[in-house]
Short mmCIF file of C-alpha atoms and ligand atoms in Angstrom, two decimals:
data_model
loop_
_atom_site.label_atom_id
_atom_site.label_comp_id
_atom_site.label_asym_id
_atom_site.label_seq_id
_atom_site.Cartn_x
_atom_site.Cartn_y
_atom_site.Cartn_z
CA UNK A 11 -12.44 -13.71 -21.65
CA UNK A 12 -10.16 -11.89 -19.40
CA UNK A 13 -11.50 -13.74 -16.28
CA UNK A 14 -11.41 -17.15 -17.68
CA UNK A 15 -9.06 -19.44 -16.25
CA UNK A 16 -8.97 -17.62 -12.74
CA UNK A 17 -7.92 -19.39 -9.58
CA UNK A 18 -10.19 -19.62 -7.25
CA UNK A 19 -8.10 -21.31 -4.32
CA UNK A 20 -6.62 -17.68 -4.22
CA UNK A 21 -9.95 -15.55 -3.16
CA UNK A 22 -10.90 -14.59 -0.27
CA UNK A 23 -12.56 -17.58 1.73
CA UNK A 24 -15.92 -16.78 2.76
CA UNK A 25 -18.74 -14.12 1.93
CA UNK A 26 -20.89 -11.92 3.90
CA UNK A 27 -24.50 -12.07 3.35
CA UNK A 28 -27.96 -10.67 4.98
CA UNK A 29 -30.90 -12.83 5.23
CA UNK A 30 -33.67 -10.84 5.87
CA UNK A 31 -37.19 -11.55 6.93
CA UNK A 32 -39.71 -12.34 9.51
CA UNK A 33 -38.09 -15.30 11.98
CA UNK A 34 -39.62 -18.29 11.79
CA UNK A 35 -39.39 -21.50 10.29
CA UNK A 36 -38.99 -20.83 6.79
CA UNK A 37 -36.21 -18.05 7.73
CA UNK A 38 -34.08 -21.05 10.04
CA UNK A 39 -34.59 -23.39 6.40
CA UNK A 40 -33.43 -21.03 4.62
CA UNK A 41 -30.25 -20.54 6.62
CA UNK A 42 -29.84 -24.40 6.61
CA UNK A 43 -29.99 -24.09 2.95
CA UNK A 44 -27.36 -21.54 2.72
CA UNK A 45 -25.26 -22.76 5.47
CA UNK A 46 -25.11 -26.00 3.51
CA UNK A 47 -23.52 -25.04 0.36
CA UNK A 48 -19.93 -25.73 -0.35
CA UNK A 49 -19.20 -23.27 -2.38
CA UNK A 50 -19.23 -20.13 -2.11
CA UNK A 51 -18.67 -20.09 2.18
CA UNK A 52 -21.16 -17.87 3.63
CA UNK A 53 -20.86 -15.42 6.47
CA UNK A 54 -24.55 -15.48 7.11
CA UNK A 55 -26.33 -12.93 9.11
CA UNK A 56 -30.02 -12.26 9.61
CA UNK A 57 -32.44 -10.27 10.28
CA UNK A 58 -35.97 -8.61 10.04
CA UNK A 59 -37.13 -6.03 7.50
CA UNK A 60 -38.16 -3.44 10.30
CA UNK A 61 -34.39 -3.53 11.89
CA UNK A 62 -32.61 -5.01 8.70
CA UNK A 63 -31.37 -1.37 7.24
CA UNK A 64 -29.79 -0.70 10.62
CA UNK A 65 -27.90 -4.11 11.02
CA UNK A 66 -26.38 -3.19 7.89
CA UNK A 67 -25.43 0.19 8.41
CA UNK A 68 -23.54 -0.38 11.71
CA UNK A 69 -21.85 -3.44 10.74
CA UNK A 70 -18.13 -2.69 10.29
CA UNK A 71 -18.13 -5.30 6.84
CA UNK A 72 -21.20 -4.51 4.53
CA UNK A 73 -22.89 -7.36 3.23
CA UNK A 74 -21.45 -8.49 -0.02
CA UNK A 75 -25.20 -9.72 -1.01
CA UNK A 76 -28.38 -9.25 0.86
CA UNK A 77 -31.63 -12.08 0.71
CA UNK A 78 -34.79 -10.52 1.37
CA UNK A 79 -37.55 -13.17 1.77
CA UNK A 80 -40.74 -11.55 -0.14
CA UNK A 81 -43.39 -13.70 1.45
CA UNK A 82 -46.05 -12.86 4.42
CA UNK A 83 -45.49 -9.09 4.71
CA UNK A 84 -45.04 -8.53 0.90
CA UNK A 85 -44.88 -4.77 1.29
CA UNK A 86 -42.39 -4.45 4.18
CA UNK A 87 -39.73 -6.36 2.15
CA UNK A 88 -40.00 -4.51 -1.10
CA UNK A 89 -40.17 -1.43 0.76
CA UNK A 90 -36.50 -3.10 2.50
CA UNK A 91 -35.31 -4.10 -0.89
CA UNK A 92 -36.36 -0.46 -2.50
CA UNK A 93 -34.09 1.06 0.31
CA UNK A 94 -31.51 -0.90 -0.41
CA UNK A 95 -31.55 -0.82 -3.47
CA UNK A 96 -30.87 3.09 -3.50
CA UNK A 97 -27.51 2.70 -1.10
CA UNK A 98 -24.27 3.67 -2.03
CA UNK A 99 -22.20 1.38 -2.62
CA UNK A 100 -25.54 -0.98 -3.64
CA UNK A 101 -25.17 -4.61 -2.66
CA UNK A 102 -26.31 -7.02 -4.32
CA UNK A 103 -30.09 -8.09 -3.74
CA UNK A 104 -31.43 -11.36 -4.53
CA UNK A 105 -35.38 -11.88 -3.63
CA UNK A 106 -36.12 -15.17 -2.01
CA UNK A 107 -40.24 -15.41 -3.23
CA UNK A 108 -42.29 -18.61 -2.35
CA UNK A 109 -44.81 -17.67 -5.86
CA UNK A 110 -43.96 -17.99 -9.13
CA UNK A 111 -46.08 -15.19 -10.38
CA UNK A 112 -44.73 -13.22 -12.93
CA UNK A 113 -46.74 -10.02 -11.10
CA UNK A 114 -44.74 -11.24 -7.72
CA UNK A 115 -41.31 -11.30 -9.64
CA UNK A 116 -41.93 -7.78 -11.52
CA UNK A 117 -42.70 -5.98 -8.53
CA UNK A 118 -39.67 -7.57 -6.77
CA UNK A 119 -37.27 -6.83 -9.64
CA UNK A 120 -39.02 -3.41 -9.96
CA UNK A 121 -38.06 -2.64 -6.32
CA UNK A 122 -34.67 -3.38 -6.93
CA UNK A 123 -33.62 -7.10 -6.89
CA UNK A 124 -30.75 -7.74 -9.54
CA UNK A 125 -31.99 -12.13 -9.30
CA UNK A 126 -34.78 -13.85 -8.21
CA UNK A 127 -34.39 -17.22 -5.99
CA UNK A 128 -37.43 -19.12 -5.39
CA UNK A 129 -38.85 -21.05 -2.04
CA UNK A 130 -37.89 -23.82 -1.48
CA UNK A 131 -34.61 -22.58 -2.26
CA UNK A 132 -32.12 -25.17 -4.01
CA UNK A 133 -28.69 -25.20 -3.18
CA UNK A 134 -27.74 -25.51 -7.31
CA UNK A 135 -29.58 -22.17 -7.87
CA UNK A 136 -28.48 -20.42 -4.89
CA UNK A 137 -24.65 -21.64 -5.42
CA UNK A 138 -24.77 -20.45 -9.11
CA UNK A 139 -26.69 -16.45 -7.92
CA UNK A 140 -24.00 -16.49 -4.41
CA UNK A 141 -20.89 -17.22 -7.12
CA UNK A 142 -22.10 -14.70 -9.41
CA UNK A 143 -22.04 -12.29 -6.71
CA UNK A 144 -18.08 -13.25 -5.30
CA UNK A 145 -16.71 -13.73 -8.71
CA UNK A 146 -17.97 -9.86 -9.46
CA UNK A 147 -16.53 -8.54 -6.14
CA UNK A 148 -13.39 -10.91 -6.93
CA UNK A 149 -13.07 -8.94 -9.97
CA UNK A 150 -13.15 -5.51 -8.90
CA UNK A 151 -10.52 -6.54 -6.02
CA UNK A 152 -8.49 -8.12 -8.20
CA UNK A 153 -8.76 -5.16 -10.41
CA UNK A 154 -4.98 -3.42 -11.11
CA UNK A 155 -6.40 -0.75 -13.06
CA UNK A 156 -9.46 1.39 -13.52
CA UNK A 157 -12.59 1.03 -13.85
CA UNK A 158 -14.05 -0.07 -17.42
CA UNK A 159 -17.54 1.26 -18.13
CA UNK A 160 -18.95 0.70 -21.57
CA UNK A 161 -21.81 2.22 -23.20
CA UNK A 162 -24.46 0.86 -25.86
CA UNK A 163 -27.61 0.67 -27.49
CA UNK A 164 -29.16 -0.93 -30.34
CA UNK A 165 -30.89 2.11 -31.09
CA UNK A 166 -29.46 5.19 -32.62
CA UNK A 167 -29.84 9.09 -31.54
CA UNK A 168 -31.09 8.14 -27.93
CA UNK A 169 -27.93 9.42 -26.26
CA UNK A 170 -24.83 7.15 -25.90
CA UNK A 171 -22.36 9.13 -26.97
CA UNK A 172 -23.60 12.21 -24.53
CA UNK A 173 -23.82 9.78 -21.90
CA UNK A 174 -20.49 8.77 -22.42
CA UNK A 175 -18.89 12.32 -22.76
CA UNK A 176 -20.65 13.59 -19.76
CA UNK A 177 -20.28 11.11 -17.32
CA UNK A 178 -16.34 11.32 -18.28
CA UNK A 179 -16.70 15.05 -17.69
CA UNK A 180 -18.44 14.12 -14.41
CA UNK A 181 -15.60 11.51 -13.57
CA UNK A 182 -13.20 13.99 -14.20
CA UNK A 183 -14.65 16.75 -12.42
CA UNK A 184 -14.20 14.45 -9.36
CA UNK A 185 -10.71 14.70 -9.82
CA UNK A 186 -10.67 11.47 -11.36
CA UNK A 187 -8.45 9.97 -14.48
CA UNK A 188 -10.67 9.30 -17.17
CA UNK A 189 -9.91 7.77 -20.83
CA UNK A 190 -13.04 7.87 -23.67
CA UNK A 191 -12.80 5.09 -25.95
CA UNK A 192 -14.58 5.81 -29.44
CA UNK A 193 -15.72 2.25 -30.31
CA UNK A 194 -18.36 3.53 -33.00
CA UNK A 195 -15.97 3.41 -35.18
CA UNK A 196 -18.18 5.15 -38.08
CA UNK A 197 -19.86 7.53 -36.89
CA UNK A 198 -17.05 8.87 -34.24
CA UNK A 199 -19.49 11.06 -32.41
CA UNK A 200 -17.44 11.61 -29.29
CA UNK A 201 -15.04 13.90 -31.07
CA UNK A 202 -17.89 15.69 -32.24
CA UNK A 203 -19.67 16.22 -29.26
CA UNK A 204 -16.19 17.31 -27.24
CA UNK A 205 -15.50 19.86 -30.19
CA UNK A 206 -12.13 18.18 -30.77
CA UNK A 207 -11.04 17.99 -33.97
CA UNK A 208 -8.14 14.72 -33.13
CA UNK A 209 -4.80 15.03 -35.36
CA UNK A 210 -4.37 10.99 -34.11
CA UNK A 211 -6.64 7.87 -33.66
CA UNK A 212 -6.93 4.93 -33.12
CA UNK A 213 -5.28 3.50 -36.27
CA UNK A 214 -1.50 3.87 -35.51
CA UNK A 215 -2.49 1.11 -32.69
CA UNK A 216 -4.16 -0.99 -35.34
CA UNK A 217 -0.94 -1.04 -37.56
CA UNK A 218 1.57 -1.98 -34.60
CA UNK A 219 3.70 -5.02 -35.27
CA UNK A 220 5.16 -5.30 -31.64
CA UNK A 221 3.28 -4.92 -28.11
CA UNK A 222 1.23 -1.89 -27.31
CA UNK A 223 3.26 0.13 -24.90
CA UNK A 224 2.09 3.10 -23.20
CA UNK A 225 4.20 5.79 -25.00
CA UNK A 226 2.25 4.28 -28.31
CA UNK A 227 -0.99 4.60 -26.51
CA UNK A 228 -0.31 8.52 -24.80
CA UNK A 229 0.96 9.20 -28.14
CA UNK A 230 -2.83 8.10 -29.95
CA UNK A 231 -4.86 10.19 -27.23
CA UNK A 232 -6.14 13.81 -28.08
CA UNK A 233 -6.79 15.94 -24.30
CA UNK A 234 -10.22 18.00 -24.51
CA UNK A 235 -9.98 20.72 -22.10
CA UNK A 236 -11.27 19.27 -19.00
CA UNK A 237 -8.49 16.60 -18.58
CA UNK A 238 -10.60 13.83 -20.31
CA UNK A 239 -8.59 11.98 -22.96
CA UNK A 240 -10.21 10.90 -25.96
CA UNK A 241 -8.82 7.58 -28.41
CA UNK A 242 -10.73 9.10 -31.38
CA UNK A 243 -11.99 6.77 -34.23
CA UNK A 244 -10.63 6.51 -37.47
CA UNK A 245 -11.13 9.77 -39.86
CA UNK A 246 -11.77 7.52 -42.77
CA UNK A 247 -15.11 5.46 -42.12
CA UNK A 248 -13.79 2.62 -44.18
CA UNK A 249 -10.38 2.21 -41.59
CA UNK A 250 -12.88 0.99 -38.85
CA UNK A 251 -12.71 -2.08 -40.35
CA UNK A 252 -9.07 -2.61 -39.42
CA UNK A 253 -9.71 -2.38 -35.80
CA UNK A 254 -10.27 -6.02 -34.36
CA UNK A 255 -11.55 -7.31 -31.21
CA UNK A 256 -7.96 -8.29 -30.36
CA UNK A 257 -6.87 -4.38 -30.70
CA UNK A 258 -9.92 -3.42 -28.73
CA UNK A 259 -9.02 -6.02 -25.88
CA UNK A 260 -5.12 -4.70 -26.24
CA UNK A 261 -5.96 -1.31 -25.86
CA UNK A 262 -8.75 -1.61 -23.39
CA UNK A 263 -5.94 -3.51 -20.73
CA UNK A 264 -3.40 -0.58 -21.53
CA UNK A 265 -5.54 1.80 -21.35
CA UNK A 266 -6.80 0.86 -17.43
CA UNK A 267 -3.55 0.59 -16.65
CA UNK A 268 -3.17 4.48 -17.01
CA UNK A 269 -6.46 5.97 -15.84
CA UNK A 270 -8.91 5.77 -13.45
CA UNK A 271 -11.77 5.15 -15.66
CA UNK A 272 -12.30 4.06 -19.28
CA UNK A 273 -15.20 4.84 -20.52
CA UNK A 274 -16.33 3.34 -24.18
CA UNK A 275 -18.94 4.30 -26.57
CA UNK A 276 -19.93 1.10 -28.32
CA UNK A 277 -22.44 2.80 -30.69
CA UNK A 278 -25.94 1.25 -31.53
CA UNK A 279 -25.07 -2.10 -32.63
CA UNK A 280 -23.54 -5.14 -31.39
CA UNK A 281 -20.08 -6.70 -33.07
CA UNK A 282 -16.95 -8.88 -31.45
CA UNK A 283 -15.42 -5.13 -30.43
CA UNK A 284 -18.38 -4.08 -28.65
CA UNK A 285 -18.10 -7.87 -27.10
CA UNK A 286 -14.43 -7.72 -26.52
CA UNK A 287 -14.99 -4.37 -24.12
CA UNK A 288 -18.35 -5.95 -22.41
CA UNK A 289 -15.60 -8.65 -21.75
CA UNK A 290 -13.24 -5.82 -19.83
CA UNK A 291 -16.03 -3.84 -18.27
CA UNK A 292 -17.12 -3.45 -14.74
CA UNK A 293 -20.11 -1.60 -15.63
CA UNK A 294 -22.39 -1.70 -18.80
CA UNK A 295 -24.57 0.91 -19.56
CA UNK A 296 -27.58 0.41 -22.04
CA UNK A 297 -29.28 3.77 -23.27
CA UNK A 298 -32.79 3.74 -24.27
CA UNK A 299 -35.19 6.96 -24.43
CA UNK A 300 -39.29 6.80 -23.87
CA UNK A 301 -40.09 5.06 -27.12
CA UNK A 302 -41.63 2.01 -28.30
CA UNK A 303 -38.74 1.34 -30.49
CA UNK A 304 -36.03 1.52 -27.53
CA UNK A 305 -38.31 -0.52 -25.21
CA UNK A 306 -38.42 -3.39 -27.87
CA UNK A 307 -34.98 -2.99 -28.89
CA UNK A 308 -33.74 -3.41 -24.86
CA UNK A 309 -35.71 -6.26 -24.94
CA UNK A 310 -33.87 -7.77 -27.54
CA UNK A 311 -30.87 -6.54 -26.23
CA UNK A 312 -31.31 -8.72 -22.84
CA UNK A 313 -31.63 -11.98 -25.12
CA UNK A 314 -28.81 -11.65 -26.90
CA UNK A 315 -27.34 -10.50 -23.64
CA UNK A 316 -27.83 -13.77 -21.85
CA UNK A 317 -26.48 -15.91 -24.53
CA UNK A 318 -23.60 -14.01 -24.46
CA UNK A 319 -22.83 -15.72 -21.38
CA UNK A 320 -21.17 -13.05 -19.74
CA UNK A 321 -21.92 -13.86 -15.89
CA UNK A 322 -20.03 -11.20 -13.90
CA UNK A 323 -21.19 -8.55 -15.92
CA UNK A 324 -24.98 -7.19 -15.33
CA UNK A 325 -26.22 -4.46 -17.87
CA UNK A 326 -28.12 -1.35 -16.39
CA UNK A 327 -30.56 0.31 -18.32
CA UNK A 328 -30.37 4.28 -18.38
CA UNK A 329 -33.24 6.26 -19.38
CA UNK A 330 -31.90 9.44 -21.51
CA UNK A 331 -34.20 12.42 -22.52
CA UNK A 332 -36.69 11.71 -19.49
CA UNK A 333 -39.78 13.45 -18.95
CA UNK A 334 -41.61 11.98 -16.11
CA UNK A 335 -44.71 12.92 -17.81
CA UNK A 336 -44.48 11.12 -21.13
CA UNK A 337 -47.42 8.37 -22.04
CA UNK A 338 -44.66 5.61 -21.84
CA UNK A 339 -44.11 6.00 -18.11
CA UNK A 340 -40.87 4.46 -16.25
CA UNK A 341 -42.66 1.82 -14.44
CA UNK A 342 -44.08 0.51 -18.32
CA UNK A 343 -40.54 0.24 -19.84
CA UNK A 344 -39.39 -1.62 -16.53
CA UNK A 345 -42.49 -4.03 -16.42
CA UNK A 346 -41.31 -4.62 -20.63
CA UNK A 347 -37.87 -5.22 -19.76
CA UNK A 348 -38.55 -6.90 -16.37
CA UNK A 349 -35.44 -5.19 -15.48
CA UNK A 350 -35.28 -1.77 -13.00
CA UNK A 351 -34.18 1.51 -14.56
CA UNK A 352 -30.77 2.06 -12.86
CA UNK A 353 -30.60 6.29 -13.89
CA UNK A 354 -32.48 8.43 -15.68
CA UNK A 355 -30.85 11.93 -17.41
CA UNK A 356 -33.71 14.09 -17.66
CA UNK A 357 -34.63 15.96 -21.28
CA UNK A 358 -32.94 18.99 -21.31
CA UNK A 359 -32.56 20.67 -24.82
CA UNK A 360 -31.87 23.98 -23.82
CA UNK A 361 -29.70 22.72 -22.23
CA UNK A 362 -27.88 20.24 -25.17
CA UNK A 363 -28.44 22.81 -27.81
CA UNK A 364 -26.48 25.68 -26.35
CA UNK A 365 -23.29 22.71 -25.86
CA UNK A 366 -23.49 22.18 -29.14
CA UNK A 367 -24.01 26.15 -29.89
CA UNK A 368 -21.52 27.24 -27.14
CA UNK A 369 -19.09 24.36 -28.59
CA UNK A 370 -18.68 24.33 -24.78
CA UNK A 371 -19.09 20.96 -22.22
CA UNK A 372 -22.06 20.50 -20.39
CA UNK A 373 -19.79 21.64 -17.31
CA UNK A 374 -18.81 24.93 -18.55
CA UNK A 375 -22.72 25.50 -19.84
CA UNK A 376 -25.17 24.52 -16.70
CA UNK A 377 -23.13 22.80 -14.30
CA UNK A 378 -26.16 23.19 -11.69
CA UNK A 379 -28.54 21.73 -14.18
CA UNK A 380 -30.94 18.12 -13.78
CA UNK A 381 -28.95 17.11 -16.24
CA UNK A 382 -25.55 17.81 -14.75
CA UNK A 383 -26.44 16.48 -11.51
CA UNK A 384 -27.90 13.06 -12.85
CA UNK A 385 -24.33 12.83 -14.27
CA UNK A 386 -22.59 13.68 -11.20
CA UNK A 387 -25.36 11.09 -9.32
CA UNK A 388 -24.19 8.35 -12.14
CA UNK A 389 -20.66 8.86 -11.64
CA UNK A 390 -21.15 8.58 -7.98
CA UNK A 391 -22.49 5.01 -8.40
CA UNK A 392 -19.48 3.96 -10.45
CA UNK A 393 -17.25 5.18 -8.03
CA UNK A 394 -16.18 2.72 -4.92
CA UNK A 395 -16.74 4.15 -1.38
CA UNK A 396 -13.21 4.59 -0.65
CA UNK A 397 -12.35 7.05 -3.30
CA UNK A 398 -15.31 9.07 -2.14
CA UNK A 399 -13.72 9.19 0.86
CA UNK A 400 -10.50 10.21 -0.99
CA UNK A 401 -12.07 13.05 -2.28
CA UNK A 402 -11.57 16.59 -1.19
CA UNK A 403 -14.81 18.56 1.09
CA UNK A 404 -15.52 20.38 -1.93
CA UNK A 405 -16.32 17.12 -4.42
CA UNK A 406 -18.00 15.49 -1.40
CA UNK A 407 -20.61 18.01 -1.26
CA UNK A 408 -21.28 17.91 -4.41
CA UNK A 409 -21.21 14.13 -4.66
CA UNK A 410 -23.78 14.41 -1.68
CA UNK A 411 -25.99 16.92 -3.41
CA UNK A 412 -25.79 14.59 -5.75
CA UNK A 413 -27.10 11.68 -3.64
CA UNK A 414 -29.77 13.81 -2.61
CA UNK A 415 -31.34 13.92 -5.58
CA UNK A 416 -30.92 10.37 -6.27
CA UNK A 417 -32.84 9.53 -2.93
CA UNK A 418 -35.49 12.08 -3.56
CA UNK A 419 -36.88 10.93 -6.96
N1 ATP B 22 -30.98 14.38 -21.97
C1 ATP B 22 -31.03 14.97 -23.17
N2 ATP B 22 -31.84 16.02 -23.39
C2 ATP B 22 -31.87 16.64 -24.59
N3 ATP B 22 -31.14 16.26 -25.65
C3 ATP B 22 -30.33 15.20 -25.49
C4 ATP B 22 -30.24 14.51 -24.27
N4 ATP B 22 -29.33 13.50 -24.41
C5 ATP B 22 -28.90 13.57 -25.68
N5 ATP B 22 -29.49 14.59 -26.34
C6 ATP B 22 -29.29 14.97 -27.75
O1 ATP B 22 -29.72 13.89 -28.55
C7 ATP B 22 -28.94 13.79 -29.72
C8 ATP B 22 -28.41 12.37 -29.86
O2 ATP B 22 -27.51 12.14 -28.81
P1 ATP B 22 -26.20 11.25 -28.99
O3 ATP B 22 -25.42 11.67 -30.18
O4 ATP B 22 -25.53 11.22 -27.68
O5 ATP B 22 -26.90 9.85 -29.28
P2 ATP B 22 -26.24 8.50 -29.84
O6 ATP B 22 -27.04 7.39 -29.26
O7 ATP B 22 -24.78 8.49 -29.57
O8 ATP B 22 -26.51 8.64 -31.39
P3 ATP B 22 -25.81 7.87 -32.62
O9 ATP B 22 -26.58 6.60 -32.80
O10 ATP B 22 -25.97 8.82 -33.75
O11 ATP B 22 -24.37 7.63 -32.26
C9 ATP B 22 -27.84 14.82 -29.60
O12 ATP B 22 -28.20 15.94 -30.37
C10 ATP B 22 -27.84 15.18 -28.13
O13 ATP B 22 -27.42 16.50 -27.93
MG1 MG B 23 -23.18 8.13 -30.79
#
C-alpha cells in the first residue's frame, strides 16, 4: 500500500479540532480526554451547538475534525452535525453519544457523522478515529499529483460507468485535467458511453519490459472531445487477464502525475486491480440504485470493505437513477447500510437515451439538467477549496448553482 511505511516524525505537529456541545462537566471530561492523548496533538477548541457553525466559519484554520456531543439536546446536535455535514470542504464529524442504541447511532450517522465515539470516551478509540482523520489529510497534502477517485459496485447496470464519464465531463468542464481509467476490463463500457471507438489501450502498458514513462502512457490515451482522456480496456475480452494489480498501481502513479484527476471505473466486482486503485484513491465512490438487490449488495460491500483494512480511505455511497418517490425511500437504504447517502443523480432517461441517441455527452445534450447539476454538485465535493478559488467567475457560478442545489434537497 502506497502509504505504508510513511514517516510520521515529518507531519505536521498538531491538529485542529471542534468539540461541540452544551458546557458542563461532561464537555470539560471530554477535553481532558482529548487533551490527554499523545498522539495525534490536538488543537482543541469548543463550543456550543447554537454558536458552533459560526466559530467555525470565522476561524482563519477550519477544523480538521469536528466532535459533536449527541447527548441532552439530541436534536440541536444532529441538526449541528446535519449542517455540517453539508459544508464545503466537509470536515470530518465524529459523534460523541453516551447510548449505545443502535436507533441513537443511525440517526447520528444518518445526519452525517462519518464514526461514532462513545461516552465515556477512551483515549485507545479516540487516538485510533483522531489518526484516521490526520493520516487522510496527511495524504492529500502530501499528495504530488491529482486526485484519484475510483468507482464501483457489486451490482451491474446501476450506473458506474455514467457516473464515471460524467463526473470527468463535469471535472473537465471546470477547467480541470482529468484521466478515465477503464478498469472493467471486459465489458469496457466507458468507450462506449464516450462514443470513442480507441485505436490504443491499455495493453501496450501491460507488455512493457522497462519503466512506464509518460510518453508510453500519452501514447496509450484516446482524447474524447471535451478534453477528457480515456486509457481504454483491452479490445479482446480475454487480454484483461494480462493486466495485473502491479500495472494498475504503475499506471495509476503515472497517470496522477499528469492530470488533475483520475477517475477509474472498477466495474461490478471486486479483484486485486479494483484493490490496487482503492489503494491510490482519495475518494471511492460506490453506486447503488433503489433496489433490494443494490441495498443488500452495499451491505456486503461494507464487510468486505472493512477487512480490507484500508483506513484512510472511506467509501461514499451514491444513489444513481433517483426518484424521491420510489417505495425504497433514501432514509431505508441508509438505515440498511447504516451509512449516509453522500449524492444522489436523479433518474433521467430522457435525458440518457438521447446521449446515447445523440452519440453526444451529457454536456452537449442538457447541460442545465438535475442530472447535470448533481454532477457538477459531485465534482464540487471532490474538488479542494483552493482550486475553487482558482477558478474563473464563470465556473464559480456555476459551481455555486451547484451548491445551491446541494443545500436545498
Ligand atoms: N441517472 C440515470 N437516469 C437514467 N438512466 C441512467 C442513469 N444513470 C445511468 N443510466 C443508464 O443506465 C444504464 C446502465 O448504466 P451504466 O452502463 O453506467 O451502468 P454500469 O453500472 O456501468 O453497468 P455495467 O455493470 O454493465 O458496467 C445505461 O443505459 C445508462 O444510460
Ligand atoms: Mg459499466
Amino acid at each position: 500500500m502506497p502509504f505504508n511505511g510513511s514517516n510520521g516524525e515529518s507531519r505536521r505537529s498538531s491538529m485542529k479540532v471542534m468539540l461541540v456541545g452544551d458546557s458542563g462537566d461532561e464537555r470539560t471530561q471530554l477535553k481532558a480526554v482529548l487533551a490527554g492523548l499523545v498522539e495525534p496533538q490536538l488543537e482543541i477548541v469548543e463550543g456550543e451547538a447554537a454558536t458552533a457553525a459560526n466559530l467555525s466559519e470565522n476561524a482563519s484554520v477550519p477544523p480538521d475534525a469536528t466532535l459533536v456531543i449527541v447527548n441532552g439536546n439530541e436534536e440541536a446536535a444532529l441538526s449541528f452535525l446535519q449542517s455540517q455535514s453539508l459544508h464545503s470542504p466537509r470536515p470530518t464529524l465524529l459523534a460523541l453519544l453516551s447510548a449505545r442504541s443502535p436507533g441513537l447511532i443511525k440517526r447520528a450517522l444518518r445526519f452525517g457523522a462519518d464514526e461514532i465515539l462513545f461516552i465515556p470516551l477512551d483515549p485507545g478509540e479516540a487516538t485510533r478515529a483522531l489518526l484516521k482523520v490526520s493520516e487522510a489529510r496527511w495524504r492529500t497534502e502530501r499528495r504530488e499529483g491529482g486526485i484519484v477517485i475510483s468507482v464501483t459496485s457489486l451490482v451491474g447496470g446501476v450506473g458506474v460507468t455514467s457516473l464515471a464519464a460524467n463526473l470527468a465531463l463535469a471535472l473537465e468542464s471546470l477547467h480541470q485535467r482529468v484521466a478515465l481509467v477503464d478498469l472493467d476490463l471486459q465489458t469496457g463500457g466507458l468507450a462506449v458511453f464516450l462514443n470513442l471507438d480507441p485505436e490504443v489501450t491499455i495493453m501496450p502498458l501491460v507488455r512493457l519490459e522497462h519503466k512506464l514513462d509518460s510518453i508510453q502512457l500519452e501514447s496509450a490515451l484516446t482524447k474524447h472531445s471535451s478534453g477528457v482522456c480515456l486509457l481504454a480496456a483491452p479490445k479482446r475480452i480475454e487480454e484483461g487477464e494480462l493486466v495485473s494489480d502491479i500495472t494498475v498501481g504503475t499506471v495509476l502513479d503515472l497517470t496522477r502525475q499528469l492530470f488533475d484527476y483520475v477517475i477509474v471505473d472498477c466495474g461490478d466486482h471486486v479483484d486485486e486491480n479494483g484493490v490496487a486503485a482503492w489503494e491510490r484513491s482519495d475518494h471511492l465512490f460506490y453506486v447503488l440504485n433503489q433496489s433490494i438487490a443494490a441495498a443488500r449488495s452495499a451491505w456486503r460491500f461494507i464487510d468486505l470493505f472493512e477487512r480490507l483494512g484500508l483506513t484512510t480511505l472511506e467509501p461514499r455511497f451514491v444513489l444513481d437513477r433517483y426518484r424521491p418517490s420510489h417505495p425504497l425511500t433514501e432514509k431505508a437504504i441508509e438505515s440498511t447500510l447504516a451509512k449516509p447517502i453522500y449524492a444522489r443523480i436523479p433518474a433521467d432517461d430522457r435525458t440518457f437515451e438521447t446521449i446515447e441517441m445523440k452519440a453526444q455527452d451529457l454536456f452537449q445534450v442538457a447541460p442545465s439538467s438535475a442530472v447535470a447539476r448533481a454532477m457538477l454538485d459531485l465534482a464540487a465535493l471532490v474538488m479542494p477549496h483552493t482550486e475553487q478559488a482558482a477558478l474563473p467567475e464563470t465556473f464559480i457560478s456555476r459551481l455555486k448553482s451547484a451548491f445551491v442545489t446541494h443545500q436545498s434537497r
